[in-house]
Short mmCIF file of C-alpha atoms in Angstrom, two decimals:
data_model
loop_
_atom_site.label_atom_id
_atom_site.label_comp_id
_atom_site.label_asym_id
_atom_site.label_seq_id
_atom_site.Cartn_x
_atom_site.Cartn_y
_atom_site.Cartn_z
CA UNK A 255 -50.59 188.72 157.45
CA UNK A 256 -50.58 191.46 159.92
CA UNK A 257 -49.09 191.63 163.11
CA UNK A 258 -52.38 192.03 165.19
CA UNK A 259 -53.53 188.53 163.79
CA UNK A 260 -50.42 186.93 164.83
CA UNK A 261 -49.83 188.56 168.24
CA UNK A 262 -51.44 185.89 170.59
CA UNK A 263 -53.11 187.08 173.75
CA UNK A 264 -51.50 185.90 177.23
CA UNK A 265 -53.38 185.35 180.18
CA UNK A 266 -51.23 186.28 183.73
CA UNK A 267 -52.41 185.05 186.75
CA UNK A 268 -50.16 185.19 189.91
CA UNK A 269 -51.18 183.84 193.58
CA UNK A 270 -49.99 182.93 196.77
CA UNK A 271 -51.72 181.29 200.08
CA UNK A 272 -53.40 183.95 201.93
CA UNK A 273 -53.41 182.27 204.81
CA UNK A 274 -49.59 183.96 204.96
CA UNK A 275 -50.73 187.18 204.71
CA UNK A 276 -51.94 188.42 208.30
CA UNK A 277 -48.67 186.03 209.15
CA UNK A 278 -46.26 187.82 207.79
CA UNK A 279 -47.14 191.55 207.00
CA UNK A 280 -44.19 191.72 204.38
CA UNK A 281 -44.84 189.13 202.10
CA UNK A 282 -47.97 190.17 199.93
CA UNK A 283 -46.15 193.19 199.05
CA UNK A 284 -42.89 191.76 197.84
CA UNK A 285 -45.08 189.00 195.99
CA UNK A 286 -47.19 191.86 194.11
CA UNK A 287 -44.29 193.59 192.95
CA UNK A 288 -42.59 190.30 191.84
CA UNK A 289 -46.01 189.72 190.02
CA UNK A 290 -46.09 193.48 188.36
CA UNK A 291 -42.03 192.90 186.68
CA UNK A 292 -43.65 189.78 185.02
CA UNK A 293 -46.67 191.17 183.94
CA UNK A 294 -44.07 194.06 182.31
CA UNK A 295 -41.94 191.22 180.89
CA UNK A 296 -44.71 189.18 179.14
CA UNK A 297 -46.20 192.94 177.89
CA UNK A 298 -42.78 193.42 176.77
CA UNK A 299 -43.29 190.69 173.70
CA UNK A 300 -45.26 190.76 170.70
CA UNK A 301 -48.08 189.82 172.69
CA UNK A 302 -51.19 191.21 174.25
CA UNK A 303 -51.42 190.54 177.96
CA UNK A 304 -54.69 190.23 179.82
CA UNK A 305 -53.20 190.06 183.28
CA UNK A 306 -56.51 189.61 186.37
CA UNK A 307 -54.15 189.99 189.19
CA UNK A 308 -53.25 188.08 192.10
CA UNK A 309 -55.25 185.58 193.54
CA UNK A 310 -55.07 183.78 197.12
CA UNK A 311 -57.88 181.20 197.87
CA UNK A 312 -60.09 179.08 195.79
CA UNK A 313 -62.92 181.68 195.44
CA UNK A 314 -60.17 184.20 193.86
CA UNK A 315 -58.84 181.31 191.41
CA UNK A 316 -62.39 180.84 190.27
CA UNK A 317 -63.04 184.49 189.42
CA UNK A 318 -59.66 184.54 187.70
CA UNK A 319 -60.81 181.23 185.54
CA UNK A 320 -64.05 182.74 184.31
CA UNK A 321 -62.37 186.59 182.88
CA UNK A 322 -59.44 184.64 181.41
CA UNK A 323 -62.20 182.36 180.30
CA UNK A 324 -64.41 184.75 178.39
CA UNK A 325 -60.85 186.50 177.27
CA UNK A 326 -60.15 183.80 175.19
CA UNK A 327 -56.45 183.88 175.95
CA UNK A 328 -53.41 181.52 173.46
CA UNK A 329 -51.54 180.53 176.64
CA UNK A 330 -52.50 181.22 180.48
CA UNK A 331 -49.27 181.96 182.88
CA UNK A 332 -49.76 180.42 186.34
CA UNK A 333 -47.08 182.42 188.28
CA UNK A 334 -46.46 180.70 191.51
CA UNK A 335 -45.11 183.44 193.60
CA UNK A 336 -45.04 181.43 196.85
CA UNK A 337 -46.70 178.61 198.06
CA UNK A 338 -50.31 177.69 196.53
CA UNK A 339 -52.99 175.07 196.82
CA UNK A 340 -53.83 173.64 193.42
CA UNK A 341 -57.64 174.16 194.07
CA UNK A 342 -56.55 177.58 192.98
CA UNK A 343 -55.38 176.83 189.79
CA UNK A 344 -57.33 173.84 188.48
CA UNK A 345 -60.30 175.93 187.73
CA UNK A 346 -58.20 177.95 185.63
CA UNK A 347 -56.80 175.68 183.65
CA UNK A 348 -59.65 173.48 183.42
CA UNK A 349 -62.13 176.48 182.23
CA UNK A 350 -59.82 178.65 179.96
CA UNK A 351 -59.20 176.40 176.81
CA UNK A 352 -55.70 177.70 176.89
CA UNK A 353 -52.73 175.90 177.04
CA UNK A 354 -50.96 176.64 180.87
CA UNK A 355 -47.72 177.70 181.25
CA UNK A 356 -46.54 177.74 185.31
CA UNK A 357 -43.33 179.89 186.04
CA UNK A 358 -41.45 179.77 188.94
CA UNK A 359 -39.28 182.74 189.10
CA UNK A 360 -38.15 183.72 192.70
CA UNK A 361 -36.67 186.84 193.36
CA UNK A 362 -32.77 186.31 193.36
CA UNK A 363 -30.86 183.39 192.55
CA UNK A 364 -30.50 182.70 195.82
CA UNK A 365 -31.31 183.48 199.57
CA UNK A 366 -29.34 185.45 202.09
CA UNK A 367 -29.58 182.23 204.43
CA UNK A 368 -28.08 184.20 206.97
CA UNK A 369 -30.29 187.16 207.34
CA UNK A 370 -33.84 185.55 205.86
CA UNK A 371 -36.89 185.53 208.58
CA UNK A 372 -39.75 183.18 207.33
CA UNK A 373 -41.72 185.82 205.33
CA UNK A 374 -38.71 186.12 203.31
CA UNK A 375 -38.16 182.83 202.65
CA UNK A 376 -41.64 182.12 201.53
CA UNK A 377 -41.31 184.73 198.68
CA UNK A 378 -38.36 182.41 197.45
CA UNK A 379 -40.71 179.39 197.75
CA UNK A 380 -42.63 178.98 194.56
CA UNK A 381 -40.72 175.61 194.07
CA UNK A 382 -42.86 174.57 196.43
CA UNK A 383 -46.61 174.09 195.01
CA UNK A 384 -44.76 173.24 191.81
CA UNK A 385 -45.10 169.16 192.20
CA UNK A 386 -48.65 169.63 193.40
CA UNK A 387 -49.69 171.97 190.40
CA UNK A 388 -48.21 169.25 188.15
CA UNK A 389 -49.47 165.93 189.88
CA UNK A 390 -52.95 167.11 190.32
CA UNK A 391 -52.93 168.58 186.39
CA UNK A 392 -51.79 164.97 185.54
CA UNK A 393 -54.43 163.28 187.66
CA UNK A 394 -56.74 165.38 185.93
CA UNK A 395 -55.71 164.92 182.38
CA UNK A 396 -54.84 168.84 181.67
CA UNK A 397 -51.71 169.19 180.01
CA UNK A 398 -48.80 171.98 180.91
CA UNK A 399 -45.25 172.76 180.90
CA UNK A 400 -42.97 174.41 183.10
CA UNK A 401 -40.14 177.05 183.71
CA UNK A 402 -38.60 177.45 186.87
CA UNK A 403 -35.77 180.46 187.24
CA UNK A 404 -35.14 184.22 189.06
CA UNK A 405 -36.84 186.93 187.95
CA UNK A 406 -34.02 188.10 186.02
CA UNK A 407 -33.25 185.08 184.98
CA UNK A 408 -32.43 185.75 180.99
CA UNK A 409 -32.00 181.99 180.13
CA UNK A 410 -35.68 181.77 182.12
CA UNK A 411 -37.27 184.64 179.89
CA UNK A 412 -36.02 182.77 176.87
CA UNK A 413 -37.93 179.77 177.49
CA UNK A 414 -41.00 181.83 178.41
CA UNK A 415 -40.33 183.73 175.62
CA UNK A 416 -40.50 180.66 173.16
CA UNK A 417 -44.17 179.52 174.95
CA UNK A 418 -45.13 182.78 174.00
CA UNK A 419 -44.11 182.32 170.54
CA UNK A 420 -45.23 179.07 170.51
CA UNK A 421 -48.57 180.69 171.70
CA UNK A 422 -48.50 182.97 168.50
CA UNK A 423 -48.24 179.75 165.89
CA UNK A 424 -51.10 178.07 167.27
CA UNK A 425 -53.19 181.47 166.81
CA UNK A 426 -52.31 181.69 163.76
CA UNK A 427 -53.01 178.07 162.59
CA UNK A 428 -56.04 177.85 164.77
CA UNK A 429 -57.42 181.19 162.87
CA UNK A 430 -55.65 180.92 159.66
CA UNK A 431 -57.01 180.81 155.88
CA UNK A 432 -55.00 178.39 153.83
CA UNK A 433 -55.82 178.55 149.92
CA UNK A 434 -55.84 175.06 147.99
CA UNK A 435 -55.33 175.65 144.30
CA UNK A 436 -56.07 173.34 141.49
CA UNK A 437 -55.09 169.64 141.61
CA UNK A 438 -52.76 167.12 143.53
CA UNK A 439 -49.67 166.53 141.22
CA UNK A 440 -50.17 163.30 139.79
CA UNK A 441 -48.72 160.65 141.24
CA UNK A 442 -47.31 162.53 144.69
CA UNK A 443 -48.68 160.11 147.60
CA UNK A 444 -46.88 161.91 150.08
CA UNK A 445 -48.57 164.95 149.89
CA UNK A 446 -52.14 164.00 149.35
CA UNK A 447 -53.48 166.08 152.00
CA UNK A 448 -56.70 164.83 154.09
CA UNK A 449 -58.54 168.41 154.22
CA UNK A 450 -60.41 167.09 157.57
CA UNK A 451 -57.23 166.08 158.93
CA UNK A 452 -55.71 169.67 158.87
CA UNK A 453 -58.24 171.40 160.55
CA UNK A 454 -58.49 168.68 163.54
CA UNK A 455 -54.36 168.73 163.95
CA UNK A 456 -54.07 172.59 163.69
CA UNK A 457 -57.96 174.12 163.61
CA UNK A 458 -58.14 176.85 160.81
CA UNK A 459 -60.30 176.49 157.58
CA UNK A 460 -58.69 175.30 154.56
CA UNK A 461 -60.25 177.44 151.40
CA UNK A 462 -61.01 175.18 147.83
CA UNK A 463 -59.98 177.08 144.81
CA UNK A 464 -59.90 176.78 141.14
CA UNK A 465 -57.50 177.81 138.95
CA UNK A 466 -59.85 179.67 137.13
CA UNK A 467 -60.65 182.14 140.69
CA UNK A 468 -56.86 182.94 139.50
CA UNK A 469 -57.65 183.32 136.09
CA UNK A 470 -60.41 185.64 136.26
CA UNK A 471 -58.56 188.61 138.41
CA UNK A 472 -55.57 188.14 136.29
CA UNK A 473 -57.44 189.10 132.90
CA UNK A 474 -58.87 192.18 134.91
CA UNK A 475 -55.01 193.41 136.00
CA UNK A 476 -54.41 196.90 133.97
CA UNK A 477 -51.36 197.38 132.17
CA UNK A 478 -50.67 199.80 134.69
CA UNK A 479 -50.43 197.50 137.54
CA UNK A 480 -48.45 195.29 135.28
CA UNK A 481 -46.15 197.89 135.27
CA UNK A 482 -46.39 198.81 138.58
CA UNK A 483 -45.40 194.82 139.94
CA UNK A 484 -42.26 195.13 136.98
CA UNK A 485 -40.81 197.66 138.67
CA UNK A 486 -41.55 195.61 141.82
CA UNK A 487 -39.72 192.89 140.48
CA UNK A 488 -36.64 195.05 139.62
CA UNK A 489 -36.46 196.52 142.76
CA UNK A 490 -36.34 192.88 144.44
CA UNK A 491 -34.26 190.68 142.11
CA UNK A 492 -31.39 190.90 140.06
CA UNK A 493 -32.14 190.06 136.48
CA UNK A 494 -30.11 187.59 134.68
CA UNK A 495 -29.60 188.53 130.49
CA UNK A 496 -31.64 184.93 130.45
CA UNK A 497 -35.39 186.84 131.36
CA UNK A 498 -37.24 187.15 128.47
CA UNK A 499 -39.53 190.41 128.83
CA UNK A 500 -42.68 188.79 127.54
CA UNK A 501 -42.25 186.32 130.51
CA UNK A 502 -41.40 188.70 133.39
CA UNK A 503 -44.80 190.56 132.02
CA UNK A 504 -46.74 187.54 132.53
CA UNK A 505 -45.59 186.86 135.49
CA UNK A 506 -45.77 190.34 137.17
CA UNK A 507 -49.73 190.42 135.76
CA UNK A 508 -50.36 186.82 137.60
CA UNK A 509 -48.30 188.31 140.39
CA UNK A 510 -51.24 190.61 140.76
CA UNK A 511 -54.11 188.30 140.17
CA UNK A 512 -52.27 186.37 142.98
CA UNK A 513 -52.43 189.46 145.05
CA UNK A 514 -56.25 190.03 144.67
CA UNK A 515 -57.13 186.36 145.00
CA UNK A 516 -55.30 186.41 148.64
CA UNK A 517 -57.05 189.69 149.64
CA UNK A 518 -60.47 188.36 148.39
CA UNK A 519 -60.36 184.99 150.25
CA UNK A 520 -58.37 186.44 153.23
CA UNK A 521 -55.54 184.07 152.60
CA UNK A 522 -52.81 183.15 155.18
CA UNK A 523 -51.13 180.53 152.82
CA UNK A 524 -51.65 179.13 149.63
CA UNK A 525 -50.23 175.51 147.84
CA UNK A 526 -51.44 175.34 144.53
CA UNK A 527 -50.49 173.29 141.62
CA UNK A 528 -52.02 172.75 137.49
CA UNK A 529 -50.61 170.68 134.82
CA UNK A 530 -52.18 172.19 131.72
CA UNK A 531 -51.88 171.21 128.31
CA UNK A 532 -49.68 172.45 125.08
CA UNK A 533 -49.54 176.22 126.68
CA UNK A 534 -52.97 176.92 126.80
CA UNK A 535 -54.00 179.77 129.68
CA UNK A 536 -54.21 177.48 133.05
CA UNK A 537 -51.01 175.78 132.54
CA UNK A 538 -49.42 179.54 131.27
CA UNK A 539 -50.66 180.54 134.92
CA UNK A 540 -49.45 177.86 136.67
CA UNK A 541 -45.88 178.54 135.11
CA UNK A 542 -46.50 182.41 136.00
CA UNK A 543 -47.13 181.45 139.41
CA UNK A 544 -43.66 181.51 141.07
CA UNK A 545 -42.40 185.13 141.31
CA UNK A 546 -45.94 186.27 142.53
CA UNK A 547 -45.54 183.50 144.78
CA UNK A 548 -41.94 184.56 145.99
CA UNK A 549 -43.25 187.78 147.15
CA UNK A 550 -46.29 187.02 148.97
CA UNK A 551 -43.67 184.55 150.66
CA UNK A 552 -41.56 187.17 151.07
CA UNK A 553 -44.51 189.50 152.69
CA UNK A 554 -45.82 186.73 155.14
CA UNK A 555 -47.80 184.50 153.16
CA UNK A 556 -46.48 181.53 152.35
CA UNK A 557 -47.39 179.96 149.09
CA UNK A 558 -45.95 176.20 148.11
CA UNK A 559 -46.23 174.54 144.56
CA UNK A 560 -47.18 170.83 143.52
CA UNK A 561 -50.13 171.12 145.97
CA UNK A 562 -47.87 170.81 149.45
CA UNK A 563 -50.60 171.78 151.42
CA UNK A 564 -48.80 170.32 154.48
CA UNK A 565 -46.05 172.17 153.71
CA UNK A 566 -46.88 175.85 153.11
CA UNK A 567 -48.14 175.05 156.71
CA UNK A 568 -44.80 174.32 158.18
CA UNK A 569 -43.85 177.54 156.23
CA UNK A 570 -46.05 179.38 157.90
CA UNK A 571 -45.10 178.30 161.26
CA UNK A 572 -41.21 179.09 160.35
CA UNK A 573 -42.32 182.69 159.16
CA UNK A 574 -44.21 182.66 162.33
CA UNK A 575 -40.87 182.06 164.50
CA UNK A 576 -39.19 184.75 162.51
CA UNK A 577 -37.19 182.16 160.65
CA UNK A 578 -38.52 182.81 157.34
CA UNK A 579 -39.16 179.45 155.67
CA UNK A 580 -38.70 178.50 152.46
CA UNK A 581 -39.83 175.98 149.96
CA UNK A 582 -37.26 173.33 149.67
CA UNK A 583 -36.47 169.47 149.23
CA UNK A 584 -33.12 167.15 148.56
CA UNK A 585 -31.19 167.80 144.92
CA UNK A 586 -28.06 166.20 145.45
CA UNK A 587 -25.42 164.91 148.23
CA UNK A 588 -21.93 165.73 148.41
CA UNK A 589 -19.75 163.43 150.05
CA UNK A 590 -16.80 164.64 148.91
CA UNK A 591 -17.83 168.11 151.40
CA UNK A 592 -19.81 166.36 153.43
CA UNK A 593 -23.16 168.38 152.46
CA UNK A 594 -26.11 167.99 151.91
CA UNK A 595 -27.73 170.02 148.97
CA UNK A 596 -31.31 171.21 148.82
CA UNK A 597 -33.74 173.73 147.55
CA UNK A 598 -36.61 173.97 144.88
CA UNK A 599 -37.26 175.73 141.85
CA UNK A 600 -40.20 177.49 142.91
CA UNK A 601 -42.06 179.97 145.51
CA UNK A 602 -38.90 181.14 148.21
CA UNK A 603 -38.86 183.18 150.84
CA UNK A 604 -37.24 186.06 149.64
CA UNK A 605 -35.96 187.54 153.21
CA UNK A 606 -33.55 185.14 154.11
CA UNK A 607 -31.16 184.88 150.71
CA UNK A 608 -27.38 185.27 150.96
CA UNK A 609 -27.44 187.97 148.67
CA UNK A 610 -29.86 189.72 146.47
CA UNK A 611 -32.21 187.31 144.60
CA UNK A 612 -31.88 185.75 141.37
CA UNK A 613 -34.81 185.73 138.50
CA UNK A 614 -33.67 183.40 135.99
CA UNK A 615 -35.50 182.33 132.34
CA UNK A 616 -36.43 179.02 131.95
CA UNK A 617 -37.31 177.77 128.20
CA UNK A 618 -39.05 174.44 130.70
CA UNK A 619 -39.44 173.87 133.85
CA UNK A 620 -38.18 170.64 135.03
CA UNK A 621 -40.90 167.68 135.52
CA UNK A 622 -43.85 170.91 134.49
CA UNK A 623 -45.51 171.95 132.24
CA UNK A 624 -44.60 175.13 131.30
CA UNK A 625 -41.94 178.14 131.09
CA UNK A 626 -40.94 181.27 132.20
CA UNK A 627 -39.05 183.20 135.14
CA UNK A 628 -37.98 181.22 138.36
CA UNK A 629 -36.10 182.25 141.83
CA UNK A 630 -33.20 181.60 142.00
CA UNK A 631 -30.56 181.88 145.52
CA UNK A 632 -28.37 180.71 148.51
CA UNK A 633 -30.07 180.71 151.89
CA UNK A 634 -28.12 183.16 153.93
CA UNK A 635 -25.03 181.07 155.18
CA UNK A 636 -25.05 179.84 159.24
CA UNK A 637 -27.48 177.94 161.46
CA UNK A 638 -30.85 176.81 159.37
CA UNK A 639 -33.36 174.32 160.81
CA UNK A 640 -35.74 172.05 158.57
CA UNK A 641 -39.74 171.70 159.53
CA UNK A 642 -41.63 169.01 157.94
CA UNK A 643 -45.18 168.27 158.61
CA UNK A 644 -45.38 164.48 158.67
CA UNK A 645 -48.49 161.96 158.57
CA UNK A 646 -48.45 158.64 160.10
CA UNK A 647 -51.09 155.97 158.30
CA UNK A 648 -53.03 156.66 161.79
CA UNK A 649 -53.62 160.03 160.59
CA UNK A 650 -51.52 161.77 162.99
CA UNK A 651 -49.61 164.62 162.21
CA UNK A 652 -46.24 165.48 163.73
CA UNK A 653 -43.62 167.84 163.17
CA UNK A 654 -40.21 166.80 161.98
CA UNK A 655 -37.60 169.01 162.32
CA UNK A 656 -33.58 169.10 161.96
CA UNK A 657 -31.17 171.78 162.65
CA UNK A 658 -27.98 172.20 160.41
CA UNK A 659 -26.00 175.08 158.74
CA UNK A 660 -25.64 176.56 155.34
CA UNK A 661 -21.98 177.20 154.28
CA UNK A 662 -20.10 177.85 151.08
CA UNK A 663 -19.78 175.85 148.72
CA UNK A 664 -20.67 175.30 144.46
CA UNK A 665 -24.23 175.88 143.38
CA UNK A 666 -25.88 175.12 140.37
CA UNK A 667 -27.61 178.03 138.04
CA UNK A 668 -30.74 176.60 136.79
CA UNK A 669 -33.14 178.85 138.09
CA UNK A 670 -33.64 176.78 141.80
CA UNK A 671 -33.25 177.88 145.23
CA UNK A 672 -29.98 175.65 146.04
CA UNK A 673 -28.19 175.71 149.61
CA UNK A 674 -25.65 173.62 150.98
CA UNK A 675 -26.47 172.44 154.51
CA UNK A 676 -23.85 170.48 156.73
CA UNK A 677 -25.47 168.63 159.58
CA UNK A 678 -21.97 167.79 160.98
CA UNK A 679 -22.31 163.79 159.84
CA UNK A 680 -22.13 161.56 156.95
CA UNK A 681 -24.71 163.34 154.47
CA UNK A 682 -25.98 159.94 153.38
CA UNK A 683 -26.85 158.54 156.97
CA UNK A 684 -28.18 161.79 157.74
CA UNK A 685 -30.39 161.16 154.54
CA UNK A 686 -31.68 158.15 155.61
CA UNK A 687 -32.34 159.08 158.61
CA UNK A 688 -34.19 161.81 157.27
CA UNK A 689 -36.20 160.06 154.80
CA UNK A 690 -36.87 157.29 157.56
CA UNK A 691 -38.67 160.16 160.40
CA UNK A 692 -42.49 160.28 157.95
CA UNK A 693 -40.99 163.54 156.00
CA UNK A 694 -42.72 163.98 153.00
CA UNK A 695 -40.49 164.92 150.12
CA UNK A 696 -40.88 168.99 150.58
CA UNK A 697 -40.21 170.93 153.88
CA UNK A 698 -39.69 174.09 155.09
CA UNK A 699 -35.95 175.75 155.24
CA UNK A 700 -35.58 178.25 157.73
CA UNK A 701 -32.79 180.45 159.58
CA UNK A 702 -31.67 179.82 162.91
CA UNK A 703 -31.62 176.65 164.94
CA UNK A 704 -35.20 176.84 165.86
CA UNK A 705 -35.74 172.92 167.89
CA UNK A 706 -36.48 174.27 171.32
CA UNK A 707 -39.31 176.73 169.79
CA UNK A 708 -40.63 173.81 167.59
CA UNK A 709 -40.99 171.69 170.79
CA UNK A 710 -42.91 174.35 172.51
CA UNK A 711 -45.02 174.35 169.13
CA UNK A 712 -45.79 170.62 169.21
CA UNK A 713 -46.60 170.81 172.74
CA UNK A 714 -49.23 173.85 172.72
CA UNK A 715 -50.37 171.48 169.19
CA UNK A 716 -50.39 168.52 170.87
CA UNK A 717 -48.91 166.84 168.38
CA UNK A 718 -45.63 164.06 168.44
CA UNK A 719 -42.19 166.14 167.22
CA UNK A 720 -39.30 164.05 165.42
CA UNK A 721 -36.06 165.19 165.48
CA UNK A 722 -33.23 164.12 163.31
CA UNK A 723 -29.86 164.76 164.88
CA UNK A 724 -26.64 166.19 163.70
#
């Protein structure tokens, strides 16, 4: 996926009463250049800023409402530079579509009590209209969130910085192409996937494929580009003596059916599962699926097996953060460390491994049809959050989410993504707890505690987040 489709657009509006500007000369002036070191700020991330000025009476806020309006903005910013009526702002956050973010971000941390006149206080007053903005918002069923701070507040940018990343998840779910390939895995309740369901929770289309759309680029890849994705493959993993030549072949020329069947259908994730029968060509490319898979992981687009439709999604939204976000669920607990040990064998994402990945051969893969060459590595040791995409039986989605840490420890060598994760408490209430939040039995693994910006994601979703403590 390319930047410009996940860079979301951000809508600045600042304002201030203007019955205070013939009042106190001073003010507007101080107010507007507050307003311009925002406006610099929010440019400043991976955003695009649409910023219509400041505003100081009802008929201003209304103009504002209809450009941010036809803008089409991810997230409006209400910057409340000094006092303001609400009238002001309700038509902005009523017309836009957007999700509103109001900041409150005087110019110091504090005032020079001794010295201050009442223009200069009212520049530290945008506090003020704050409780107003958010009663009248509530009374009129429009949802927002707040940050309050200084304008060089760094622990105030951060949280505006996580709206604004918040901002860019919902884009890209709200605009995103998500590939469905082949059949549900039989037997998996958890991760039957209600199509409808997807599209109301996050918007975005959700694109039916067979296996044979696969199937008919790969028999058109040249030996060539066979080649070509080999050398790929070389560059990326290590080899292990068990790779059997034939296999890595296959699975480089599926690699580049995969390739053209995400540039045909425009594809921002893909889950995709076959079972085949005794080796015949859909179950040989189901088994050639995973290093093709690893790589478009690797490159942005996240691609789950056994049909976890719910889950490339959460993988998505971890690449989205910058956490990466790979395919994983529970292989083992060790009580005598205290860890808990998880992983998959199957798509990873390639950028956050300890160490350079593994490709393994596999004469079978476990609980598949199948054989071939699988992924095989540590997540890169230190904080790591979880992101599940749950489903209630009401239908409703939420995001479940726990933050833990990868450390050292014995792994197995079978060809499987395998990390040990501490969450600092018994691994088997931990577990429980785990199993008990409406996790289905896959997830996404990514790096860096990542709760606060998964909050800000459920609330620009609107959607319930579970979290399961340490």
């Amino acid at each position: 996926m390319t930047n410009s489709k996940r860079r979301p657009k951000i809508g600045l509006v600042a304002g201030g009463l203007g019955a205070y500007w013939p009042q106190f000369p001073d003010l507007l002036p101080t107010l507007r250049q507050s307003s311009a070191y925002v406006s610099e700020r929010i440019a400043g991330f991976d955003a695009d800023i649409v910023d219509v000025g400041f505003i100081s009476d009802a008929q201003e806020g209304a103009l504002a409402a209809e450009k941010l309006r036809v803008a089409g903005c991810d997230l409006i910013v209400g910057f409340l530079t000094t006092y303001m009526t609400a009238t002001m702002l309700m038509p902005i956050a009523q017309r836009s579509g957007a999700p509103v973010l109001l900041i409150n971000l005087q110019p110091t941390e504090s005032m020079d009590h001794a010295t201050f006149d009442t223009g200069q206080w009212l520049a530290y007053c945008g506090a003020c209209p704050l409780p107003e903005m958010a009663n009248a918002f509530r009374r009129a069923g429009v949802e927002f969130r707040s940050v309050s701070g200084y304008l060089r507040d760094e622990r105030a940018w951060a949280k505006i910085g996580r709206w604004i990343s918040a901002a860019a998840v919902r884009k890209v779910l709200r605009h995103g192409r998500h590939g469905l390939m082949g059949h549900l895995y039989p037997g998996m309740y958890d991760v039957s996937t209600d199509l409808t369901m997807v599209n109301a929770h996050f918007g975005g289309h959700v694109e039916v494929l067979e296996f044979d759309d696969l199937r008919v680029r790969v028999e058109k890849v040249s030996d060539d580009e066979v080649a070509t994705k080999v050398a790929e493959a070389e560059s990326v993993f290590e080899l292990d003596s068990s790779v059997d030549r034939v296999d890595l072949q296959w699975g480089a020329r599926v690699s580049v059916g995969l390739d053209r069947l995400v540039a045909d259908f425009e594809l921002d994730s893909l889950a995709y599962y076959h079972r085949g029968l005794d080796g015949e060509q859909h179950e040989r490319l189901g088994a050639g699926m995973i290093l093709g898979a690893s790589l478009l992981t690797a490159h942005g687009i996240p691609a789950a097996g056994e049909y976890e439709l719910r889950t490339s999604l959460a993988m998505l939204i971890m690449d989205v953060l910058g956490a990466g976000g790979s395919f994983t669920e529970l292989q083992a607990l060790d009580f005598t460390r205290g860890h808990v040990e998880m992983g998959h064998d199957g798509p990873a994402h390639l950028a956050i491994s300890a160490k350079r990945p593994l490709l393994r051969g596999l004469g079978v893969y476990h609980g598949k049809r199948g054989w071939g060459v699988s992924v095989e590595f540590d997540v890169a040791h230190g904080p790591v959050t979880l992101l599940g995409v749950g489903q209630d039986r009401d239908g409703r989605y939420s995001l479940i989410v726990s933050e833990g840490a990868v450390v050292d420890g014995p792994l197995m060598r079978i060809g499987n993504t395998t990390s040990r994760v501490d969450f600092g408490r018994d691994p088997g209430e931990w577990t429980d707890d785990w199993s008990a939040s409406g996790v289905a039995h896959h997830w996404a693994l990514g790096v860096g505690h990542r709760a606060a910006e998964l909050r800000a994601v459920a609330s620009l979703l609107d959607i319930p987040l579970v979290e399961v403590g340490r």
